[in-house]
Amino acid sequence: MAGRTVWVQGFPDELPPEKAADKLTIHFQRTRNGGGDVAEVRVLPGSPPCALITFEVPEVAQRILKVKNHVLALGKTRYPLEVILHPGELSPDEVLRGQ
């Protein structure tokens, strides 16, 4: 997963994890957001919530990082997202918070 995974924070914590994963997948697959094919979205527990999004190819992650302002729109409310490159691969039981 090295180079293909980004860490995302800024979506609302009242959003159930499954719905958050769906909304983030849609956002990051859109070409207007720099996106592409998403391999996996893992919403991690905690407050504030965060997610690890892994793309099929590293080039998509690089394009995502070049977009300066990611904003997740849910109804009339807009949530600015913080997006950074995840530094490496996760072991199956690792939970990483933004660093």
XYZ file of C-alpha atoms in Angstrom:
99
model
C 0.000 0.000 0.000
C 3.025 2.316 0.182
C 2.439 5.471 -1.815
C -1.200 4.611 -2.510
C -2.763 5.508 0.850
C -3.831 8.892 2.192
C -5.009 9.819 5.671
C -8.167 11.969 5.801
C -9.736 13.926 8.649
C -12.487 16.536 8.821
C -15.680 14.613 8.103
C -18.380 14.731 10.798
C -18.094 12.275 13.688
C -21.872 11.773 13.814
C -21.695 10.108 10.379
C -21.845 6.298 10.781
C -18.587 4.629 9.611
C -20.264 2.827 6.690
C -21.845 6.039 5.411
C -18.586 7.960 5.924
C -16.751 5.324 3.876
C -19.340 5.595 1.088
C -19.216 9.404 0.997
C -15.409 9.465 1.039
C -15.230 6.850 -1.715
C -17.515 8.930 -3.937
C -15.555 12.123 -3.229
C -12.155 10.599 -3.925
C -13.236 8.729 -7.066
C -14.349 11.936 -8.791
C -11.884 13.165 -11.393
C -12.687 16.805 -10.559
C -11.209 16.111 -7.100
C -8.086 14.540 -8.625
C -9.455 11.109 -7.833
C -9.518 7.688 -9.375
C -10.193 4.073 -8.507
C -10.369 3.482 -4.753
C -9.181 0.075 -3.521
C -10.201 0.464 0.136
C -11.594 2.966 2.629
C -11.036 2.226 6.291
C -12.744 4.553 8.799
C -10.839 4.452 12.071
C -12.459 4.863 15.491
C -11.808 7.911 17.590
C -12.636 11.548 17.907
C -12.188 13.256 15.606
C -12.720 10.407 13.165
C -10.236 9.753 10.398
C -9.987 7.409 7.454
C -7.314 5.683 5.428
C -8.070 5.667 1.721
C -6.048 3.381 -0.523
C -6.109 3.901 -4.277
C -5.495 1.303 -6.974
C -2.396 3.177 -8.209
C 0.018 5.601 -6.491
C -0.513 8.281 -9.159
C -4.054 8.880 -7.911
C -2.841 9.457 -4.358
C -0.313 11.968 -5.702
C -3.028 13.827 -7.647
C -5.255 13.885 -4.558
C -2.460 15.469 -2.538
C -1.984 18.218 -5.136
C -5.586 19.398 -4.730
C -5.381 22.188 -2.156
C -8.948 22.250 -0.821
C -10.909 19.031 -0.487
C -14.435 19.761 0.707
C -16.957 17.031 1.457
C -20.514 18.268 0.810
C -23.267 16.563 2.798
C -26.552 18.224 1.995
C -26.069 21.955 2.465
C -23.145 21.540 4.860
C -19.567 21.555 3.622
C -16.701 19.935 5.541
C -13.111 20.896 4.709
C -10.967 17.755 4.697
C -7.357 17.459 5.761
C -5.547 15.037 3.449
C -1.962 13.820 3.910
C 0.047 10.928 2.535
C 0.096 7.884 4.787
C 3.767 7.037 5.387
C 3.684 3.288 4.784
C 1.859 0.023 4.936
C -0.454 -0.982 7.772
C -0.311 -4.210 9.625
C -3.769 -5.787 10.012
C -4.209 -4.589 13.606
C -2.543 -1.159 13.358
C -4.550 1.974 13.979
C -2.746 5.156 13.003
C -3.883 8.632 13.913
C -2.612 11.611 11.922
C 0.950 12.556 12.621
